[in-house]
């Protein structure tokens, strides 16, 4: 029997929420670890369930969108995840064959130049976005460090 995308999503969410109850005395790393382990187990179970089923492109697309909805990802995060997945999936057949990144890219150009062109554009866009985010974080960190290091005592 195959599971629908609703059933798979339900199982992922159900398993992901189990074990979230932590005592107030848990350290932050312990809480993170306890939250992460059920999520990894849920993902493994969902992947196993999906592997046993036959999925249409539309069903797979719907499941991916619903999983991202469930995670609460914002638009930028979704673009980053999907763009990164597209790039990885396009070069994976060549990368897994033992080629270097450059060789895998060259092979992709030889086997599907249209896809390679799209991947180059997506990679460039994703890299620019990541660099902009890193620069923004660095600037925020610099401003915060200067604010916290300044003497803001009130003098009467």
CSV table of N, CA and C in Angstrom, one decimal:
chain,number,residue,atom,x,y,z
A,1,UNK,N,0.8,-1.2,0.0
A,1,UNK,CA,0.0,0.0,0.0
A,1,UNK,C,0.9,1.2,0.0
A,2,UNK,N,0.6,2.2,-0.8
A,2,UNK,CA,1.4,3.4,-0.9
A,2,UNK,C,0.7,4.5,0.0
A,3,UNK,N,1.6,5.3,0.5
A,3,UNK,CA,1.1,6.4,1.4
A,3,UNK,C,0.9,7.6,0.5
A,4,UNK,N,-0.1,8.4,0.9
A,4,UNK,CA,-0.2,9.7,0.2
A,4,UNK,C,0.7,10.7,0.8
A,5,UNK,N,0.9,11.8,0.1
A,5,UNK,CA,1.8,12.9,0.6
A,5,UNK,C,1.3,13.4,2.0
A,6,UNK,N,0.0,13.4,2.2
A,6,UNK,CA,-0.6,13.8,3.5
A,6,UNK,C,-0.2,12.9,4.6
A,7,UNK,N,-0.2,11.5,4.3
A,7,UNK,CA,0.2,10.6,5.3
A,7,UNK,C,1.7,10.7,5.6
A,8,UNK,N,2.5,10.8,4.6
A,8,UNK,CA,3.9,11.0,4.8
A,8,UNK,C,4.2,12.2,5.7
A,9,UNK,N,3.6,13.3,5.3
A,9,UNK,CA,3.8,14.6,6.0
A,9,UNK,C,3.4,14.4,7.5
A,10,UNK,N,2.2,13.8,7.7
A,10,UNK,CA,1.7,13.5,9.0
A,10,UNK,C,2.8,12.7,9.8
A,11,UNK,N,3.3,11.7,9.3
A,11,UNK,CA,4.3,10.9,10.0
A,11,UNK,C,5.6,11.7,10.3
A,12,UNK,N,6.0,12.5,9.4
A,12,UNK,CA,7.2,13.3,9.6
A,12,UNK,C,6.9,14.3,10.7
A,13,UNK,N,5.8,14.9,10.7
A,13,UNK,CA,5.5,15.9,11.7
A,13,UNK,C,5.3,15.2,13.1
A,14,UNK,N,4.6,14.1,13.1
A,14,UNK,CA,4.3,13.4,14.3
A,14,UNK,C,5.6,13.0,15.0
A,15,UNK,N,6.5,12.4,14.2
A,15,UNK,CA,7.8,11.9,14.7
A,15,UNK,C,8.7,13.1,15.1
A,16,UNK,N,8.6,14.2,14.4
A,16,UNK,CA,9.4,15.4,14.7
A,16,UNK,C,9.0,16.0,16.0
A,17,UNK,N,7.7,15.9,16.3
A,17,UNK,CA,7.3,16.6,17.6
A,17,UNK,C,7.4,15.7,18.8
A,18,UNK,N,7.6,14.4,18.6
A,18,UNK,CA,7.9,13.6,19.8
A,18,UNK,C,9.2,13.9,20.4
A,19,UNK,N,9.2,13.9,21.7
A,19,UNK,CA,10.5,14.1,22.4
A,19,UNK,C,10.8,15.6,22.5
A,20,UNK,N,9.9,16.5,22.2
A,20,UNK,CA,10.2,17.9,22.3
A,20,UNK,C,10.1,18.3,23.8
A,21,UNK,N,9.4,17.5,24.6
A,21,UNK,CA,9.3,17.9,26.0
A,21,UNK,C,10.6,17.8,26.7
A,22,UNK,N,11.2,18.9,27.1
A,22,UNK,CA,12.4,18.8,27.8
A,22,UNK,C,12.3,19.4,29.2
A,23,UNK,N,13.0,19.0,30.1
A,23,UNK,CA,12.9,19.6,31.5
A,23,UNK,C,13.6,20.9,31.5
A,24,UNK,N,13.3,21.7,32.4
A,24,UNK,CA,13.9,23.1,32.4
A,24,UNK,C,15.4,23.0,32.7
A,25,UNK,N,15.9,21.9,33.2
A,25,UNK,CA,17.3,21.8,33.6
A,25,UNK,C,18.2,21.4,32.4
A,26,UNK,N,17.7,21.1,31.3
A,26,UNK,CA,18.5,20.6,30.2
A,26,UNK,C,19.3,21.8,29.6
A,27,UNK,N,20.5,21.5,29.3
A,27,UNK,CA,21.4,22.5,28.7
A,27,UNK,C,20.9,22.8,27.2
A,28,UNK,N,21.3,23.9,26.7
A,28,UNK,CA,20.9,24.2,25.3
A,28,UNK,C,21.4,23.2,24.3
A,29,UNK,N,22.7,22.7,24.4
A,29,UNK,CA,23.1,21.7,23.5
A,29,UNK,C,22.3,20.4,23.6
A,30,UNK,N,21.9,20.0,24.9
A,30,UNK,CA,21.1,18.8,25.1
A,30,UNK,C,19.7,19.0,24.5
A,31,UNK,N,19.1,20.2,24.7
A,31,UNK,CA,17.8,20.4,24.1
A,31,UNK,C,17.9,20.3,22.5
A,32,UNK,N,18.9,20.9,22.0
A,32,UNK,CA,19.1,20.9,20.5
A,32,UNK,C,19.2,19.5,20.0
A,33,UNK,N,20.1,18.7,20.7
A,33,UNK,CA,20.3,17.3,20.4
A,33,UNK,C,19.0,16.5,20.5
A,34,UNK,N,18.2,16.7,21.6
A,34,UNK,CA,17.0,16.0,21.7
A,34,UNK,C,15.9,16.4,20.7
A,35,UNK,N,15.9,17.6,20.3
A,35,UNK,CA,15.0,18.1,19.2
A,35,UNK,C,15.4,17.5,17.9
A,36,UNK,N,16.7,17.5,17.6
A,36,UNK,CA,17.2,17.1,16.3
A,36,UNK,C,17.1,15.6,16.1
A,37,UNK,N,17.3,14.8,17.1
A,37,UNK,CA,17.2,13.3,16.9
A,37,UNK,C,15.9,12.8,16.3
A,38,UNK,N,14.8,13.3,16.9
A,38,UNK,CA,13.5,12.8,16.4
A,38,UNK,C,13.3,13.3,15.0
A,39,UNK,N,13.8,14.5,14.7
A,39,UNK,CA,13.6,15.1,13.3
A,39,UNK,C,14.4,14.2,12.3
A,40,UNK,N,15.6,13.8,12.7
A,40,UNK,CA,16.4,12.9,11.8
A,40,UNK,C,15.7,11.6,11.6
A,41,UNK,N,15.2,11.0,12.7
A,41,UNK,CA,14.5,9.7,12.6
A,41,UNK,C,13.2,9.9,11.8
A,42,UNK,N,12.5,11.0,11.9
A,42,UNK,CA,11.3,11.2,11.1
A,42,UNK,C,11.7,11.3,9.6
A,43,UNK,N,12.7,12.0,9.3
A,43,UNK,CA,13.2,12.2,7.9
A,43,UNK,C,13.5,10.8,7.4
A,44,UNK,N,14.3,10.0,8.1
A,44,UNK,CA,14.6,8.7,7.7
A,44,UNK,C,13.4,7.8,7.4
A,45,UNK,N,12.4,7.9,8.3
A,45,UNK,CA,11.2,7.1,8.1
A,45,UNK,C,10.4,7.6,6.9
A,46,UNK,N,10.4,8.9,6.7
A,46,UNK,CA,9.7,9.5,5.5
A,46,UNK,C,10.4,9.0,4.2
A,47,UNK,N,11.7,9.1,4.2
A,47,UNK,CA,12.4,8.7,3.0
A,47,UNK,C,12.2,7.2,2.7
A,48,UNK,N,12.2,6.4,3.8
A,48,UNK,CA,11.9,4.9,3.6
A,48,UNK,C,10.5,4.7,3.0
A,49,UNK,N,9.5,5.5,3.6
A,49,UNK,CA,8.2,5.4,3.1
A,49,UNK,C,8.0,5.8,1.6
A,50,UNK,N,8.7,6.9,1.3
A,50,UNK,CA,8.6,7.4,0.0
A,50,UNK,C,9.3,6.5,-1.0
A,51,UNK,N,10.4,5.8,-0.6
A,51,UNK,CA,11.1,4.9,-1.5
A,51,UNK,C,10.2,3.7,-1.8
A,52,UNK,N,9.3,3.3,-0.9
A,52,UNK,CA,8.4,2.2,-1.2
A,52,UNK,C,7.3,2.5,-2.1
A,53,UNK,N,7.1,3.8,-2.4
A,53,UNK,CA,5.9,4.3,-3.2
A,53,UNK,C,6.3,4.7,-4.5
A,54,UNK,N,5.3,4.8,-5.4
A,54,UNK,CA,5.5,5.4,-6.7
A,54,UNK,C,4.9,6.8,-6.7
A,55,UNK,N,5.7,7.8,-7.0
A,55,UNK,CA,5.3,9.2,-6.9
A,55,UNK,C,5.3,9.8,-8.3
A,56,UNK,N,4.2,10.6,-8.5
A,56,UNK,CA,4.3,11.4,-9.7
A,56,UNK,C,5.0,12.7,-9.5
A,57,UNK,N,5.4,13.4,-10.5
A,57,UNK,CA,6.1,14.7,-10.3
A,57,UNK,C,5.3,15.6,-9.5
A,58,UNK,N,4.0,15.7,-9.8
A,58,UNK,CA,3.1,16.6,-9.1
A,58,UNK,C,3.0,16.3,-7.6
A,59,UNK,N,2.9,15.0,-7.3
A,59,UNK,CA,2.9,14.5,-5.9
A,59,UNK,C,4.2,14.9,-5.2
A,60,UNK,N,5.3,14.7,-5.8
A,60,UNK,CA,6.6,15.0,-5.2
A,60,UNK,C,6.7,16.5,-5.0
A,61,UNK,N,6.3,17.3,-6.0
A,61,UNK,CA,6.3,18.7,-5.9
A,61,UNK,C,5.5,19.2,-4.7
A,62,UNK,N,4.3,18.6,-4.6
A,62,UNK,CA,3.4,19.0,-3.5
A,62,UNK,C,3.9,18.6,-2.1
A,63,UNK,N,4.5,17.5,-2.1
A,63,UNK,CA,5.1,17.0,-0.8
A,63,UNK,C,6.3,18.0,-0.4
A,64,UNK,N,7.1,18.3,-1.3
A,64,UNK,CA,8.2,19.2,-1.0
A,64,UNK,C,7.7,20.6,-0.5
A,65,UNK,N,6.7,21.1,-1.2
A,65,UNK,CA,6.1,22.4,-0.8
A,65,UNK,C,5.5,22.3,0.6
A,66,UNK,N,4.8,21.2,0.9
A,66,UNK,CA,4.2,21.1,2.2
A,66,UNK,C,5.2,20.9,3.3
A,67,UNK,N,6.3,20.2,3.0
A,67,UNK,CA,7.3,20.0,4.0
A,67,UNK,C,7.9,21.4,4.3
A,68,UNK,N,8.2,22.2,3.3
A,68,UNK,CA,8.7,23.5,3.6
A,68,UNK,C,7.7,24.4,4.3
A,69,UNK,N,6.4,24.2,4.0
A,69,UNK,CA,5.4,25.0,4.8
A,69,UNK,C,5.5,24.5,6.3
A,70,UNK,N,5.7,23.2,6.5
A,70,UNK,CA,5.7,22.7,7.9
A,70,UNK,C,6.9,23.2,8.6
A,71,UNK,N,8.0,23.5,7.9
A,71,UNK,CA,9.2,23.9,8.6
A,71,UNK,C,9.2,25.4,8.9
A,72,UNK,N,8.2,26.1,8.3
A,72,UNK,CA,8.1,27.6,8.5
A,72,UNK,C,9.2,28.4,7.8
A,73,UNK,N,9.8,27.8,6.8
A,73,UNK,CA,10.9,28.5,6.1
A,73,UNK,C,10.3,29.8,5.4
A,74,UNK,N,11.0,30.9,5.4
A,74,UNK,CA,10.6,32.0,4.7
A,74,UNK,C,11.0,31.9,3.2
A,75,UNK,N,10.5,32.9,2.4
A,75,UNK,CA,10.8,32.8,1.0
A,75,UNK,C,12.2,32.7,0.6
A,76,UNK,N,13.1,33.5,1.2
A,76,UNK,CA,14.5,33.4,0.9
A,76,UNK,C,15.1,32.1,1.2
A,77,UNK,N,14.7,31.5,2.4
A,77,UNK,CA,15.2,30.2,2.7
A,77,UNK,C,14.8,29.1,1.7
A,78,UNK,N,13.5,29.2,1.3
A,78,UNK,CA,13.0,28.3,0.3
A,78,UNK,C,13.8,28.4,-1.0
A,79,UNK,N,14.1,29.6,-1.4
A,79,UNK,CA,14.9,29.8,-2.7
A,79,UNK,C,16.2,29.1,-2.5
A,80,UNK,N,16.9,29.4,-1.4
A,80,UNK,CA,18.2,28.8,-1.1
A,80,UNK,C,18.2,27.3,-1.1
A,81,UNK,N,17.2,26.7,-0.4
A,81,UNK,CA,17.1,25.2,-0.3
A,81,UNK,C,16.8,24.6,-1.7
A,82,UNK,N,15.8,25.2,-2.4
A,82,UNK,CA,15.5,24.6,-3.7
A,82,UNK,C,16.6,24.8,-4.7
A,83,UNK,N,17.2,26.0,-4.7
A,83,UNK,CA,18.3,26.3,-5.6
A,83,UNK,C,19.5,25.4,-5.4
A,84,UNK,N,19.8,25.2,-4.1
A,84,UNK,CA,20.9,24.3,-3.8
A,84,UNK,C,20.6,22.9,-4.1
A,85,UNK,N,19.4,22.5,-4.0
A,85,UNK,CA,19.0,21.1,-4.3
A,85,UNK,C,19.1,20.9,-5.8
A,86,UNK,N,18.6,21.9,-6.6
A,86,UNK,CA,18.7,21.9,-8.1
A,86,UNK,C,20.1,21.7,-8.5
A,87,UNK,N,21.0,22.5,-8.0
A,87,UNK,CA,22.4,22.5,-8.4
A,87,UNK,C,23.0,21.1,-8.0
A,88,UNK,N,22.8,20.6,-6.8
A,88,UNK,CA,23.3,19.3,-6.3
A,88,UNK,C,22.7,18.2,-7.2
A,89,UNK,N,21.5,18.2,-7.5
A,89,UNK,CA,20.8,17.1,-8.2
A,89,UNK,C,21.4,17.1,-9.6
A,90,UNK,N,21.6,18.3,-10.2
A,90,UNK,CA,22.1,18.3,-11.6
A,90,UNK,C,23.5,17.7,-11.8
A,91,UNK,N,24.3,18.0,-10.8
A,91,UNK,CA,25.7,17.5,-11.0
A,91,UNK,C,26.0,16.2,-10.3
A,92,UNK,N,25.0,15.7,-9.5
A,92,UNK,CA,25.2,14.5,-8.7
A,92,UNK,C,25.6,13.3,-9.5
A,93,UNK,N,24.9,13.0,-10.7
A,93,UNK,CA,25.3,11.8,-11.4
A,93,UNK,C,26.8,11.8,-11.8
A,94,UNK,N,27.3,13.0,-12.1
A,94,UNK,CA,28.7,13.1,-12.5
A,94,UNK,C,29.6,13.2,-11.2
A,95,UNK,N,29.2,13.8,-10.2
A,95,UNK,CA,29.9,13.9,-9.0
A,95,UNK,C,30.1,12.6,-8.3
A,96,UNK,N,29.0,11.8,-8.3
A,96,UNK,CA,29.1,10.4,-7.7
A,96,UNK,C,30.0,9.5,-8.5
A,97,UNK,N,30.3,9.8,-9.7
A,97,UNK,CA,31.1,8.9,-10.5
A,97,UNK,C,32.6,9.1,-10.2
A,98,UNK,N,32.9,9.9,-9.2
A,98,UNK,CA,34.3,10.1,-8.8
A,98,UNK,C,35.0,11.3,-9.4
A,99,UNK,N,34.3,12.1,-10.1
A,99,UNK,CA,34.9,13.3,-10.8
A,99,UNK,C,35.0,14.4,-9.8
A,100,UNK,N,36.0,15.3,-10.0
A,100,UNK,CA,36.1,16.5,-9.2
A,100,UNK,C,35.0,17.4,-9.6
A,101,UNK,N,34.8,18.5,-8.8
A,101,UNK,CA,33.7,19.4,-9.1
A,101,UNK,C,33.8,20.0,-10.5
A,102,UNK,N,35.0,20.4,-10.9
A,102,UNK,CA,35.3,20.9,-12.2
A,102,UNK,C,35.0,19.9,-13.3
A,103,UNK,N,35.4,18.7,-13.1
A,103,UNK,CA,35.1,17.6,-14.1
A,103,UNK,C,33.6,17.3,-14.1
A,104,UNK,N,32.9,17.3,-13.0
A,104,UNK,CA,31.5,17.1,-13.0
A,104,UNK,C,30.8,18.2,-13.7
A,105,UNK,N,31.2,19.4,-13.5
A,105,UNK,CA,30.6,20.6,-14.2
A,105,UNK,C,30.8,20.4,-15.7
A,106,UNK,N,32.1,20.1,-16.1
A,106,UNK,CA,32.4,19.9,-17.6
A,106,UNK,C,31.5,18.8,-18.2
A,107,UNK,N,31.3,17.7,-17.5
A,107,UNK,CA,30.5,16.6,-18.0
A,107,UNK,C,29.1,17.0,-18.1
A,108,UNK,N,28.6,17.8,-17.1
A,108,UNK,CA,27.2,18.3,-17.2
A,108,UNK,C,27.1,19.1,-18.5
A,109,UNK,N,28.0,20.0,-18.8
A,109,UNK,CA,28.0,20.8,-20.0
A,109,UNK,C,27.9,19.9,-21.2
A,110,UNK,N,28.7,18.8,-21.2
A,110,UNK,CA,28.7,17.9,-22.4
A,110,UNK,C,27.4,17.2,-22.6
A,111,UNK,N,26.8,16.8,-21.4
A,111,UNK,CA,25.6,15.9,-21.5
A,111,UNK,C,24.3,16.7,-21.6
A,112,UNK,N,24.3,17.9,-21.0
A,112,UNK,CA,23.0,18.7,-21.1
A,112,UNK,C,23.4,20.2,-20.9
A,113,UNK,N,23.8,20.8,-22.0
A,113,UNK,CA,24.2,22.2,-22.0
A,113,UNK,C,23.2,23.2,-21.5
A,114,UNK,N,21.9,22.9,-21.8
A,114,UNK,CA,20.9,23.9,-21.3
A,114,UNK,C,20.8,23.8,-19.8
A,115,UNK,N,20.8,22.6,-19.2
A,115,UNK,CA,20.7,22.5,-17.8
A,115,UNK,C,22.0,23.1,-17.2
A,116,UNK,N,23.1,22.9,-17.8
A,116,UNK,CA,24.4,23.4,-17.2
A,116,UNK,C,24.3,24.9,-17.2
A,117,UNK,N,23.7,25.5,-18.2
A,117,UNK,CA,23.6,27.0,-18.2
A,117,UNK,C,22.7,27.5,-17.1
A,118,UNK,N,21.6,26.8,-16.9
A,118,UNK,CA,20.7,27.1,-15.8
A,118,UNK,C,21.4,27.0,-14.4
A,119,UNK,N,22.2,25.9,-14.3
A,119,UNK,CA,22.9,25.6,-13.0
A,119,UNK,C,23.9,26.7,-12.8
A,120,UNK,N,24.6,27.1,-13.8
A,120,UNK,CA,25.6,28.2,-13.6
A,120,UNK,C,24.9,29.5,-13.1
A,121,UNK,N,23.8,29.8,-13.7
A,121,UNK,CA,23.1,31.0,-13.3
A,121,UNK,C,22.6,30.9,-11.9
A,122,UNK,N,22.0,29.7,-11.6
A,122,UNK,CA,21.5,29.5,-10.2
A,122,UNK,C,22.6,29.5,-9.2
A,123,UNK,N,23.8,28.9,-9.5
A,123,UNK,CA,24.9,28.8,-8.6
A,123,UNK,C,25.4,30.3,-8.3
A,124,UNK,N,25.5,31.1,-9.4
A,124,UNK,CA,26.0,32.4,-9.2
A,124,UNK,C,25.0,33.2,-8.3
A,125,UNK,N,23.7,33.1,-8.6
A,125,UNK,CA,22.7,33.7,-7.7
A,125,UNK,C,22.8,33.3,-6.3
A,126,UNK,N,22.9,32.0,-6.1
A,126,UNK,CA,22.9,31.4,-4.7
A,126,UNK,C,24.2,31.9,-4.0
A,127,UNK,N,25.3,31.9,-4.7
A,127,UNK,CA,26.6,32.4,-4.1
A,127,UNK,C,26.4,33.9,-3.7
A,128,UNK,N,25.9,34.7,-4.6
A,128,UNK,CA,25.7,36.1,-4.3
A,128,UNK,C,24.8,36.3,-3.1
A,129,UNK,N,23.8,35.6,-3.0
A,129,UNK,CA,22.8,35.7,-1.9
A,129,UNK,C,23.5,35.3,-0.6
A,130,UNK,N,24.3,34.2,-0.6
A,130,UNK,CA,25.0,33.7,0.6
A,130,UNK,C,26.0,34.7,1.0
A,131,UNK,N,26.8,35.3,0.0
A,131,UNK,CA,27.8,36.3,0.4
A,131,UNK,C,27.1,37.6,1.0
A,132,UNK,N,26.0,38.0,0.4
A,132,UNK,CA,25.3,39.1,0.9
A,132,UNK,C,24.8,38.9,2.3
A,133,UNK,N,24.3,37.7,2.6
A,133,UNK,CA,23.9,37.3,4.0
A,133,UNK,C,25.0,37.3,4.9
A,134,UNK,N,26.2,36.8,4.5
A,134,UNK,CA,27.4,36.8,5.3
A,134,UNK,C,27.8,38.2,5.6
A,135,UNK,N,27.8,39.1,4.6
A,135,UNK,CA,28.2,40.5,4.8
A,135,UNK,C,27.3,41.2,5.7
A,136,UNK,N,26.0,40.9,5.6
A,136,UNK,CA,25.0,41.5,6.5
A,136,UNK,C,25.2,41.1,7.9
A,137,UNK,N,25.4,39.8,8.1
A,137,UNK,CA,25.7,39.3,9.5
A,137,UNK,C,27.0,39.9,10.1
A,138,UNK,N,28.0,40.0,9.3
A,138,UNK,CA,29.2,40.6,9.7
A,138,UNK,C,29.0,42.1,10.1
A,139,UNK,N,28.3,42.8,9.3
A,139,UNK,CA,28.0,44.2,9.6
A,139,UNK,C,27.2,44.4,10.9
A,140,UNK,N,26.2,43.5,11.1
A,140,UNK,CA,25.4,43.5,12.3
A,140,UNK,C,26.2,43.2,13.5
A,141,UNK,N,27.1,42.2,13.3
A,141,UNK,CA,28.0,41.9,14.4
A,141,UNK,C,29.0,43.0,14.8
A,142,UNK,N,29.4,43.7,13.8
A,142,UNK,CA,30.3,44.9,14.0
A,142,UNK,C,29.6,46.0,14.7
A,143,UNK,N,28.4,46.3,14.3
A,143,UNK,CA,27.6,47.3,14.9
A,143,UNK,C,27.2,46.9,16.4
A,144,UNK,N,26.8,45.7,16.6
A,144,UNK,CA,26.6,45.2,17.9
A,144,UNK,C,27.8,45.3,18.8
A,145,UNK,N,28.9,44.9,18.3
A,145,UNK,CA,30.1,44.9,19.2
A,145,UNK,C,30.5,46.3,19.5
A,146,UNK,N,30.3,47.3,18.6
A,146,UNK,CA,30.6,48.7,18.9
A,146,UNK,C,29.6,49.2,19.9
A,147,UNK,N,28.4,48.9,19.7
A,147,UNK,CA,27.3,49.4,20.7
A,147,UNK,C,27.6,48.8,22.1
A,148,UNK,N,27.9,47.5,22.2
A,148,UNK,CA,28.2,46.9,23.5
A,148,UNK,C,29.5,47.4,24.1
A,149,UNK,N,30.4,47.8,23.3
A,149,UNK,CA,31.7,48.3,23.9
A,149,UNK,C,31.7,49.7,24.3
A,150,UNK,N,30.7,50.5,23.8
A,150,UNK,CA,30.6,51.9,24.1
A,150,UNK,C,30.1,52.1,25.5
A,151,UNK,N,30.5,53.3,26.1
A,151,UNK,CA,30.0,53.6,27.4
A,151,UNK,C,28.7,54.4,27.3
A,152,UNK,N,27.7,53.7,27.7
A,152,UNK,CA,26.3,54.3,27.6
A,152,UNK,C,25.8,54.7,29.0
A,153,UNK,N,26.7,55.0,29.9
A,153,UNK,CA,26.3,55.3,31.3
A,153,UNK,C,25.6,56.7,31.2
A,154,UNK,N,24.6,56.9,32.0
A,154,UNK,CA,23.9,58.2,32.0
A,154,UNK,C,24.6,59.1,33.0
A,155,UNK,N,25.0,60.3,32.6
A,155,UNK,CA,25.7,61.2,33.5
A,155,UNK,C,24.7,62.4,33.8
A,156,UNK,N,24.6,62.7,35.1
A,156,UNK,CA,23.7,63.8,35.5
A,156,UNK,C,24.5,65.1,35.7
